[in-house]
């Protein structure tokens, strides 16, 4: 898959590639990683969602990036722009392997993704759909400079999920980056 390759100090962000699937499936099977992301997924469902992300890149020209740890070269998660049908806005989201939590990868990668989305996709605002009990993701949103916008509603099959929308405008982001 052709597409952007963004490098940060510790990460490489690039479109989903076939060699990412085993690590993706492992990540999606972890109940703690997926506690606020719809629950753990068996490998067959993870494959369908993996292909959805690849298809998003192919059809829309964007999707969540595969996150590659520069030091090791291994896949450690996915994050970035995401906007399924009926979604409440242009989202920058994240989901990383549990052993990488606390290293700042979500903030580092999401910041690079926001730069890219505002510059290359022309987005004027971004949101993060976060369960109010997901304190780690709320912390990431705050570090990114996002503020609580209020409760959100997601489309099926997530219509029963409780989420708050966090977000900011392009102008707020540029001011935060300075």
mmCIF file of N, CA and C in Angstrom, residues 49-172:
data_model
loop_
_atom_site.group_PDB
_atom_site.id
_atom_site.type_symbol
_atom_site.label_atom_id
_atom_site.label_comp_id
_atom_site.label_asym_id
_atom_site.label_seq_id
_atom_site.Cartn_x
_atom_site.Cartn_y
_atom_site.Cartn_z
ATOM 1 N N UNK A 49 -11.625 -6.345 10.505
ATOM 2 C CA UNK A 49 -11.360 -4.954 10.872
ATOM 3 C C UNK A 49 -10.027 -4.464 10.309
ATOM 4 N N UNK A 50 -9.060 -5.339 10.244
ATOM 5 C CA UNK A 50 -7.779 -5.025 9.628
ATOM 6 C C UNK A 50 -7.990 -4.669 8.152
ATOM 7 N N UNK A 51 -8.798 -5.473 7.464
ATOM 8 C CA UNK A 51 -9.086 -5.221 6.057
ATOM 9 C C UNK A 51 -9.906 -3.946 5.874
ATOM 10 N N UNK A 52 -10.754 -3.630 6.837
ATOM 11 C CA UNK A 52 -11.490 -2.363 6.790
ATOM 12 C C UNK A 52 -10.520 -1.195 6.816
ATOM 13 N N UNK A 53 -9.509 -1.278 7.680
ATOM 14 C CA UNK A 53 -8.523 -0.188 7.758
ATOM 15 C C UNK A 53 -7.740 -0.089 6.455
ATOM 16 N N UNK A 54 -7.318 -1.223 5.913
ATOM 17 C CA UNK A 54 -6.603 -1.209 4.634
ATOM 18 C C UNK A 54 -7.494 -0.631 3.536
ATOM 19 N N UNK A 55 -8.760 -0.993 3.550
ATOM 20 C CA UNK A 55 -9.701 -0.465 2.567
ATOM 21 C C UNK A 55 -9.916 1.025 2.703
ATOM 22 N N UNK A 56 -9.899 1.509 3.926
ATOM 23 C CA UNK A 56 -10.036 2.940 4.151
ATOM 24 C C UNK A 56 -8.892 3.698 3.474
ATOM 25 N N UNK A 57 -7.679 3.166 3.619
ATOM 26 C CA UNK A 57 -6.538 3.791 2.948
ATOM 27 C C UNK A 57 -6.723 3.761 1.434
ATOM 28 N N UNK A 58 -7.183 2.644 0.914
ATOM 29 C CA UNK A 58 -7.332 2.484 -0.525
ATOM 30 C C UNK A 58 -8.428 3.386 -1.098
ATOM 31 N N UNK A 59 -9.553 3.465 -0.403
ATOM 32 C CA UNK A 59 -10.703 4.195 -0.947
ATOM 33 C C UNK A 59 -10.711 5.670 -0.552
ATOM 34 N N UNK A 60 -10.418 5.967 0.709
ATOM 35 C CA UNK A 60 -10.498 7.346 1.187
ATOM 36 C C UNK A 60 -9.158 8.078 1.169
ATOM 37 N N UNK A 61 -8.060 7.324 1.096
ATOM 38 C CA UNK A 61 -6.748 7.953 1.133
ATOM 39 C C UNK A 61 -6.245 8.232 2.536
ATOM 40 N N UNK A 62 -6.966 7.716 3.527
ATOM 41 C CA UNK A 62 -6.512 7.823 4.908
ATOM 42 C C UNK A 62 -7.157 6.711 5.726
ATOM 43 N N UNK A 63 -6.569 6.474 6.859
ATOM 44 C CA UNK A 63 -7.036 5.504 7.836
ATOM 45 C C UNK A 63 -6.052 5.564 8.987
ATOM 46 N N UNK A 64 -6.290 4.764 9.988
ATOM 47 C CA UNK A 64 -5.319 4.751 11.075
ATOM 48 C C UNK A 64 -3.999 4.196 10.550
ATOM 49 N N UNK A 65 -2.929 4.785 11.030
ATOM 50 C CA UNK A 65 -1.593 4.332 10.671
ATOM 51 C C UNK A 65 -1.218 3.104 11.486
ATOM 52 N N UNK A 66 -0.429 2.233 10.906
ATOM 53 C CA UNK A 66 0.272 1.229 11.693
ATOM 54 C C UNK A 66 1.410 1.954 12.386
ATOM 55 N N UNK A 67 1.594 1.658 13.670
ATOM 56 C CA UNK A 67 2.631 2.304 14.467
ATOM 57 C C UNK A 67 3.787 1.318 14.610
ATOM 58 N N UNK A 68 4.925 1.710 14.100
ATOM 59 C CA UNK A 68 6.120 0.885 14.151
ATOM 60 C C UNK A 68 7.116 1.548 15.103
ATOM 61 N N UNK A 69 7.581 0.787 16.062
ATOM 62 C CA UNK A 69 8.593 1.292 16.996
ATOM 63 C C UNK A 69 9.926 1.348 16.257
ATOM 64 N N UNK A 70 10.504 2.524 16.149
ATOM 65 C CA UNK A 70 11.744 2.697 15.369
ATOM 66 C C UNK A 70 12.893 1.848 15.908
ATOM 67 N N UNK A 71 13.042 1.800 17.220
ATOM 68 C CA UNK A 71 14.185 1.095 17.814
ATOM 69 C C UNK A 71 14.158 -0.405 17.521
ATOM 70 N N UNK A 72 12.960 -0.998 17.497
ATOM 71 C CA UNK A 72 12.853 -2.450 17.330
ATOM 72 C C UNK A 72 12.345 -2.859 15.950
ATOM 73 N N UNK A 73 11.665 -1.952 15.256
ATOM 74 C CA UNK A 73 11.061 -2.278 13.967
ATOM 75 C C UNK A 73 9.769 -3.056 14.075
ATOM 76 N N UNK A 74 9.230 -3.206 15.284
ATOM 77 C CA UNK A 74 8.013 -4.008 15.437
ATOM 78 C C UNK A 74 6.754 -3.154 15.464
ATOM 79 N N UNK A 75 5.653 -3.774 15.028
ATOM 80 C CA UNK A 75 4.334 -3.155 15.051
ATOM 81 C C UNK A 75 3.881 -3.078 16.501
ATOM 82 N N UNK A 76 3.463 -1.873 16.948
ATOM 83 C CA UNK A 76 3.042 -1.719 18.342
ATOM 84 C C UNK A 76 1.639 -1.144 18.490
ATOM 85 N N UNK A 77 0.950 -0.895 17.379
ATOM 86 C CA UNK A 77 -0.415 -0.400 17.493
ATOM 87 C C UNK A 77 -0.885 0.290 16.232
ATOM 88 N N UNK A 78 -2.041 0.921 16.397
ATOM 89 C CA UNK A 78 -2.586 1.699 15.290
ATOM 90 C C UNK A 78 -3.169 2.970 15.864
ATOM 91 N N UNK A 79 -3.031 4.041 15.107
ATOM 92 C CA UNK A 79 -3.575 5.323 15.540
ATOM 93 C C UNK A 79 -3.682 6.256 14.353
ATOM 94 N N UNK A 80 -4.457 7.298 14.518
ATOM 95 C CA UNK A 80 -4.553 8.309 13.477
ATOM 96 C C UNK A 80 -5.967 8.582 13.028
ATOM 97 N N UNK A 81 -6.092 9.108 11.805
ATOM 98 C CA UNK A 81 -7.382 9.568 11.309
ATOM 99 C C UNK A 81 -8.346 8.425 11.005
ATOM 100 N N UNK A 82 -9.592 8.657 11.387
ATOM 101 C CA UNK A 82 -10.610 7.620 11.268
ATOM 102 C C UNK A 82 -11.968 8.289 11.242
ATOM 103 N N UNK A 83 -12.807 7.932 10.283
ATOM 104 C CA UNK A 83 -14.151 8.511 10.223
ATOM 105 C C UNK A 83 -15.108 7.559 9.518
ATOM 106 N N UNK A 84 -15.563 6.527 10.234
ATOM 107 C CA UNK A 84 -16.540 5.615 9.638
ATOM 108 C C UNK A 84 -17.866 6.329 9.349
ATOM 109 N N UNK A 85 -18.669 5.725 8.534
ATOM 110 C CA UNK A 85 -20.002 6.245 8.203
ATOM 111 C C UNK A 85 -20.778 6.530 9.489
ATOM 112 N N UNK A 86 -21.335 7.728 9.593
ATOM 113 C CA UNK A 86 -22.151 8.102 10.735
ATOM 114 C C UNK A 86 -21.377 8.537 11.966
ATOM 115 N N UNK A 87 -20.062 8.597 11.861
ATOM 116 C CA UNK A 87 -19.231 8.975 13.015
ATOM 117 C C UNK A 87 -19.486 10.435 13.361
ATOM 118 N N UNK A 88 -19.315 10.833 14.618
ATOM 119 C CA UNK A 88 -19.644 12.208 15.013
ATOM 120 C C UNK A 88 -18.646 13.271 14.582
ATOM 121 N N UNK A 89 -17.605 12.906 13.863
ATOM 122 C CA UNK A 89 -16.637 13.895 13.389
ATOM 123 C C UNK A 89 -15.376 13.236 12.884
ATOM 124 N N UNK A 90 -14.428 14.069 12.505
ATOM 125 C CA UNK A 90 -13.110 13.605 12.066
ATOM 126 C C UNK A 90 -12.332 13.186 13.308
ATOM 127 N N UNK A 91 -12.085 11.902 13.452
ATOM 128 C CA UNK A 91 -11.435 11.410 14.670
ATOM 129 C C UNK A 91 -9.957 11.123 14.463
ATOM 130 N N UNK A 92 -9.180 11.435 15.487
ATOM 131 C CA UNK A 92 -7.825 10.918 15.636
ATOM 132 C C UNK A 92 -7.905 10.005 16.856
ATOM 133 N N UNK A 93 -7.744 8.714 16.623
ATOM 134 C CA UNK A 93 -7.861 7.732 17.696
ATOM 135 C C UNK A 93 -6.570 6.949 17.856
ATOM 136 N N UNK A 94 -6.537 6.087 18.874
ATOM 137 C CA UNK A 94 -5.332 5.306 19.143
ATOM 138 C C UNK A 94 -5.684 4.020 19.856
ATOM 139 N N UNK A 95 -4.866 3.000 19.619
ATOM 140 C CA UNK A 95 -4.938 1.717 20.302
ATOM 141 C C UNK A 95 -3.580 1.051 20.168
ATOM 142 N N UNK A 96 -2.920 0.844 21.302
ATOM 143 C CA UNK A 96 -1.546 0.337 21.292
ATOM 144 C C UNK A 96 -1.410 -0.916 22.151
ATOM 145 N N UNK A 97 -0.422 -1.734 21.809
ATOM 146 C CA UNK A 97 -0.124 -2.907 22.623
ATOM 147 C C UNK A 97 0.088 -2.496 24.078
ATOM 148 N N UNK A 98 -0.425 -3.304 24.987
ATOM 149 C CA UNK A 98 -0.362 -2.975 26.408
ATOM 150 C C UNK A 98 1.063 -2.712 26.898
ATOM 151 N N UNK A 99 2.036 -3.486 26.406
ATOM 152 C CA UNK A 99 3.409 -3.299 26.919
ATOM 153 C C UNK A 99 4.019 -1.961 26.512
ATOM 154 N N UNK A 100 3.359 -1.219 25.620
ATOM 155 C CA UNK A 100 3.880 0.097 25.239
ATOM 156 C C UNK A 100 3.201 1.230 26.006
ATOM 157 N N UNK A 101 2.185 0.910 26.787
ATOM 158 C CA UNK A 101 1.478 1.951 27.540
ATOM 159 C C UNK A 101 2.435 2.664 28.481
ATOM 160 N N UNK A 102 2.225 3.946 28.652
ATOM 161 C CA UNK A 102 3.031 4.738 29.574
ATOM 162 C C UNK A 102 4.322 5.275 28.978
ATOM 163 N N UNK A 103 4.576 4.980 27.719
ATOM 164 C CA UNK A 103 5.804 5.458 27.070
ATOM 165 C C UNK A 103 5.593 6.753 26.293
ATOM 166 N N UNK A 104 4.351 7.222 26.219
ATOM 167 C CA UNK A 104 4.063 8.439 25.466
ATOM 168 C C UNK A 104 3.877 8.230 23.981
ATOM 169 N N UNK A 105 3.812 6.979 23.548
ATOM 170 C CA UNK A 105 3.649 6.699 22.115
ATOM 171 C C UNK A 105 2.319 7.219 21.570
ATOM 172 N N UNK A 106 1.237 7.078 22.338
ATOM 173 C CA UNK A 106 -0.071 7.536 21.858
ATOM 174 C C UNK A 106 -0.044 9.044 21.606
ATOM 175 N N UNK A 107 0.507 9.798 22.544
ATOM 176 C CA UNK A 107 0.577 11.251 22.382
ATOM 177 C C UNK A 107 1.493 11.627 21.220
ATOM 178 N N UNK A 108 2.651 11.004 21.137
ATOM 179 C CA UNK A 108 3.619 11.295 20.072
ATOM 180 C C UNK A 108 3.031 10.983 18.689
ATOM 181 N N UNK A 109 2.428 9.813 18.561
ATOM 182 C CA UNK A 109 1.862 9.420 17.277
ATOM 183 C C UNK A 109 0.614 10.203 16.918
ATOM 184 N N UNK A 110 -0.255 10.456 17.905
ATOM 185 C CA UNK A 110 -1.479 11.214 17.636
ATOM 186 C C UNK A 110 -1.145 12.645 17.221
ATOM 187 N N UNK A 111 -0.125 13.243 17.849
ATOM 188 C CA UNK A 111 0.281 14.602 17.476
ATOM 189 C C UNK A 111 0.744 14.638 16.016
ATOM 190 N N UNK A 112 1.561 13.679 15.626
ATOM 191 C CA UNK A 112 2.018 13.621 14.230
ATOM 192 C C UNK A 112 0.849 13.380 13.282
ATOM 193 N N UNK A 113 -0.104 12.559 13.711
ATOM 194 C CA UNK A 113 -1.297 12.288 12.894
ATOM 195 C C UNK A 113 -2.161 13.527 12.747
ATOM 196 N N UNK A 114 -2.280 14.300 13.830
ATOM 197 C CA UNK A 114 -3.070 15.534 13.754
ATOM 198 C C UNK A 114 -2.415 16.529 12.811
ATOM 199 N N UNK A 115 -1.100 16.667 12.905
ATOM 200 C CA UNK A 115 -0.387 17.532 11.958
ATOM 201 C C UNK A 115 -0.720 17.117 10.527
ATOM 202 N N UNK A 116 -0.628 15.817 10.266
ATOM 203 C CA UNK A 116 -0.855 15.298 8.914
ATOM 204 C C UNK A 116 -2.307 15.513 8.472
ATOM 205 N N UNK A 117 -3.261 15.229 9.362
ATOM 206 C CA UNK A 117 -4.685 15.368 9.005
ATOM 207 C C UNK A 117 -5.042 16.821 8.697
ATOM 208 N N UNK A 118 -4.545 17.740 9.512
ATOM 209 C CA UNK A 118 -4.840 19.154 9.250
ATOM 210 C C UNK A 118 -4.168 19.628 7.965
ATOM 211 N N UNK A 119 -2.933 19.203 7.747
ATOM 212 C CA UNK A 119 -2.195 19.673 6.574
ATOM 213 C C UNK A 119 -2.613 18.974 5.283
ATOM 214 N N UNK A 120 -2.736 17.644 5.311
ATOM 215 C CA UNK A 120 -2.953 16.891 4.070
ATOM 216 C C UNK A 120 -4.405 16.526 3.789
ATOM 217 N N UNK A 121 -5.207 16.401 4.831
ATOM 218 C CA UNK A 121 -6.621 16.076 4.618
ATOM 219 C C UNK A 121 -7.499 17.321 4.636
ATOM 220 N N UNK A 122 -6.945 18.429 5.090
ATOM 221 C CA UNK A 122 -7.698 19.675 5.126
ATOM 222 C C UNK A 122 -8.748 19.731 6.224
ATOM 223 N N UNK A 123 -8.610 18.879 7.221
ATOM 224 C CA UNK A 123 -9.583 18.896 8.317
ATOM 225 C C UNK A 123 -9.496 20.222 9.069
ATOM 226 N N UNK A 124 -10.639 20.695 9.554
ATOM 227 C CA UNK A 124 -10.696 21.934 10.328
ATOM 228 C C UNK A 124 -10.873 21.685 11.820
ATOM 229 N N UNK A 125 -11.232 20.458 12.174
ATOM 230 C CA UNK A 125 -11.319 20.080 13.577
ATOM 231 C C UNK A 125 -11.124 18.582 13.703
ATOM 232 N N UNK A 126 -10.763 18.153 14.907
ATOM 233 C CA UNK A 126 -10.637 16.726 15.199
ATOM 234 C C UNK A 126 -11.351 16.435 16.509
ATOM 235 N N UNK A 127 -11.786 15.183 16.619
ATOM 236 C CA UNK A 127 -12.367 14.707 17.865
ATOM 237 C C UNK A 127 -11.638 13.437 18.290
ATOM 238 N N UNK A 128 -11.861 13.076 19.541
ATOM 239 C CA UNK A 128 -11.441 11.801 20.097
ATOM 240 C C UNK A 128 -12.662 11.285 20.857
ATOM 241 N N UNK A 129 -13.201 10.134 20.475
ATOM 242 C CA UNK A 129 -14.348 9.528 21.153
ATOM 243 C C UNK A 129 -13.813 8.666 22.289
ATOM 244 N N UNK A 130 -14.072 9.071 23.523
ATOM 245 C CA UNK A 130 -13.446 8.413 24.677
ATOM 246 C C UNK A 130 -14.480 8.067 25.735
ATOM 247 N N UNK A 131 -14.475 6.821 26.181
ATOM 248 C CA UNK A 131 -15.306 6.418 27.309
ATOM 249 C C UNK A 131 -14.874 7.239 28.527
ATOM 250 N N UNK A 132 -15.829 7.805 29.288
ATOM 251 C CA UNK A 132 -15.457 8.641 30.434
ATOM 252 C C UNK A 132 -14.631 7.922 31.500
ATOM 253 N N UNK A 133 -14.624 6.597 31.492
ATOM 254 C CA UNK A 133 -13.815 5.836 32.461
ATOM 255 C C UNK A 133 -12.398 5.561 31.945
ATOM 256 N N UNK A 134 -12.123 5.913 30.700
ATOM 257 C CA UNK A 134 -10.813 5.659 30.106
ATOM 258 C C UNK A 134 -9.867 6.822 30.427
ATOM 259 N N UNK A 135 -9.384 6.826 31.654
ATOM 260 C CA UNK A 135 -8.570 7.937 32.141
ATOM 261 C C UNK A 135 -7.249 8.090 31.374
ATOM 262 N N UNK A 136 -6.678 6.990 30.916
ATOM 263 C CA UNK A 136 -5.428 7.072 30.157
ATOM 264 C C UNK A 136 -5.643 7.825 28.846
ATOM 265 N N UNK A 137 -6.725 7.521 28.127
ATOM 266 C CA UNK A 137 -6.987 8.221 26.863
ATOM 267 C C UNK A 137 -7.402 9.667 27.096
ATOM 268 N N UNK A 138 -8.101 9.937 28.181
ATOM 269 C CA UNK A 138 -8.436 11.323 28.515
ATOM 270 C C UNK A 138 -7.149 12.102 28.749
ATOM 271 N N UNK A 139 -6.186 11.491 29.408
ATOM 272 C CA UNK A 139 -4.894 12.139 29.644
ATOM 273 C C UNK A 139 -4.185 12.447 28.326
ATOM 274 N N UNK A 140 -4.232 11.502 27.385
ATOM 275 C CA UNK A 140 -3.629 11.740 26.065
ATOM 276 C C UNK A 140 -4.332 12.913 25.378
ATOM 277 N N UNK A 141 -5.654 12.922 25.395
ATOM 278 C CA UNK A 141 -6.412 14.012 24.763
ATOM 279 C C UNK A 141 -6.016 15.362 25.361
ATOM 280 N N UNK A 142 -5.890 15.413 26.678
ATOM 281 C CA UNK A 142 -5.505 16.669 27.337
ATOM 282 C C UNK A 142 -4.091 17.081 26.949
ATOM 283 N N UNK A 143 -3.166 16.122 26.877
ATOM 284 C CA UNK A 143 -1.790 16.439 26.466
ATOM 285 C C UNK A 143 -1.759 16.987 25.048
ATOM 286 N N UNK A 144 -2.695 16.546 24.223
ATOM 287 C CA UNK A 144 -2.788 17.035 22.844
ATOM 288 C C UNK A 144 -3.423 18.423 22.779
ATOM 289 N N UNK A 145 -3.963 18.893 23.913
ATOM 290 C CA UNK A 145 -4.606 20.203 23.939
ATOM 291 C C UNK A 145 -6.094 20.150 23.664
ATOM 292 N N UNK A 146 -6.662 18.958 23.571
ATOM 293 C CA UNK A 146 -8.094 18.830 23.332
ATOM 294 C C UNK A 146 -8.867 19.097 24.618
ATOM 295 N N UNK A 147 -10.096 19.550 24.450
ATOM 296 C CA UNK A 147 -10.974 19.817 25.582
ATOM 297 C C UNK A 147 -12.247 19.005 25.439
ATOM 298 N N UNK A 148 -12.930 18.832 26.554
ATOM 299 C CA UNK A 148 -14.182 18.082 26.565
ATOM 300 C C UNK A 148 -15.252 18.892 25.851
ATOM 301 N N UNK A 149 -15.829 18.292 24.807
ATOM 302 C CA UNK A 149 -16.880 18.942 24.032
ATOM 303 C C UNK A 149 -18.267 18.529 24.525
ATOM 304 N N UNK A 150 -18.353 17.380 25.186
ATOM 305 C CA UNK A 150 -19.627 16.891 25.702
ATOM 306 C C UNK A 150 -19.855 15.448 25.307
ATOM 307 N N UNK A 151 -21.020 14.910 25.701
ATOM 308 C CA UNK A 151 -21.317 13.514 25.370
ATOM 309 C C UNK A 151 -21.507 13.331 23.872
ATOM 310 N N UNK A 152 -21.166 12.130 23.402
ATOM 311 C CA UNK A 152 -21.288 11.832 21.985
ATOM 312 C C UNK A 152 -22.160 10.617 21.741
ATOM 313 N N UNK A 153 -22.585 10.481 20.511
ATOM 314 C CA UNK A 153 -23.373 9.335 20.077
ATOM 315 C C UNK A 153 -22.671 8.710 18.888
ATOM 316 N N UNK A 154 -22.466 7.400 18.970
ATOM 317 C CA UNK A 154 -21.819 6.674 17.880
ATOM 318 C C UNK A 154 -22.866 5.892 17.095
ATOM 319 N N UNK A 155 -22.562 5.587 15.826
ATOM 320 C CA UNK A 155 -23.494 4.800 15.021
ATOM 321 C C UNK A 155 -23.440 3.317 15.389
ATOM 322 N N UNK A 156 -24.401 2.554 14.884
ATOM 323 C CA UNK A 156 -24.435 1.105 15.081
ATOM 324 C C UNK A 156 -23.139 0.501 14.565
ATOM 325 N N UNK A 157 -22.592 -0.478 15.232
ATOM 326 C CA UNK A 157 -23.159 -1.214 16.359
ATOM 327 C C UNK A 157 -22.734 -0.657 17.711
ATOM 328 N N UNK A 158 -22.282 0.602 17.765
ATOM 329 C CA UNK A 158 -21.769 1.190 19.002
ATOM 330 C C UNK A 158 -22.746 2.165 19.648
ATOM 331 N N UNK A 159 -24.002 2.176 19.182
ATOM 332 C CA UNK A 159 -24.963 3.175 19.650
ATOM 333 C C UNK A 159 -25.207 3.131 21.154
ATOM 334 N N UNK A 160 -24.944 2.013 21.808
ATOM 335 C CA UNK A 160 -25.117 1.915 23.254
ATOM 336 C C UNK A 160 -23.886 2.284 24.055
ATOM 337 N N UNK A 161 -22.758 2.505 23.386
ATOM 338 C CA UNK A 161 -21.524 2.845 24.088
ATOM 339 C C UNK A 161 -21.596 4.270 24.642
ATOM 340 N N UNK A 162 -21.094 4.441 25.832
ATOM 341 C CA UNK A 162 -21.022 5.758 26.442
ATOM 342 C C UNK A 162 -19.689 6.384 26.047
ATOM 343 N N UNK A 163 -19.743 7.533 25.388
ATOM 344 C CA UNK A 163 -18.529 8.239 25.006
ATOM 345 C C UNK A 163 -18.681 9.730 25.240
ATOM 346 N N UNK A 164 -17.577 10.340 25.579
ATOM 347 C CA UNK A 164 -17.465 11.787 25.573
ATOM 348 C C UNK A 164 -16.633 12.146 24.358
ATOM 349 N N UNK A 165 -16.960 13.268 23.763
ATOM 350 C CA UNK A 165 -16.172 13.762 22.644
ATOM 351 C C UNK A 165 -15.219 14.830 23.162
ATOM 352 N N UNK A 166 -13.960 14.613 22.871
ATOM 353 C CA UNK A 166 -12.915 15.574 23.159
ATOM 354 C C UNK A 166 -12.454 16.103 21.818
ATOM 355 N N UNK A 167 -11.952 17.313 21.749
ATOM 356 C CA UNK A 167 -11.489 17.781 20.455
ATOM 357 C C UNK A 167 -10.996 19.202 20.464
ATOM 358 N N UNK A 168 -10.681 19.650 19.247
ATOM 359 C CA UNK A 168 -10.189 21.007 19.057
ATOM 360 C C UNK A 168 -10.209 21.357 17.581
ATOM 361 N N UNK A 169 -10.113 22.652 17.326
ATOM 362 C CA UNK A 169 -10.062 23.148 15.954
ATOM 363 C C UNK A 169 -8.618 23.153 15.462
ATOM 364 N N UNK A 170 -8.483 23.337 14.175
ATOM 365 C CA UNK A 170 -7.156 23.462 13.561
ATOM 366 C C UNK A 170 -6.385 24.624 14.188
ATOM 367 N N UNK A 171 -7.079 25.750 14.398
ATOM 368 C CA UNK A 171 -6.437 26.932 14.975
ATOM 369 C C UNK A 171 -5.966 26.653 16.401
ATOM 370 N N UNK A 172 -6.784 25.970 17.188
ATOM 371 C CA UNK A 172 -6.382 25.619 18.552
ATOM 372 C C UNK A 172 -5.158 24.706 18.528
#
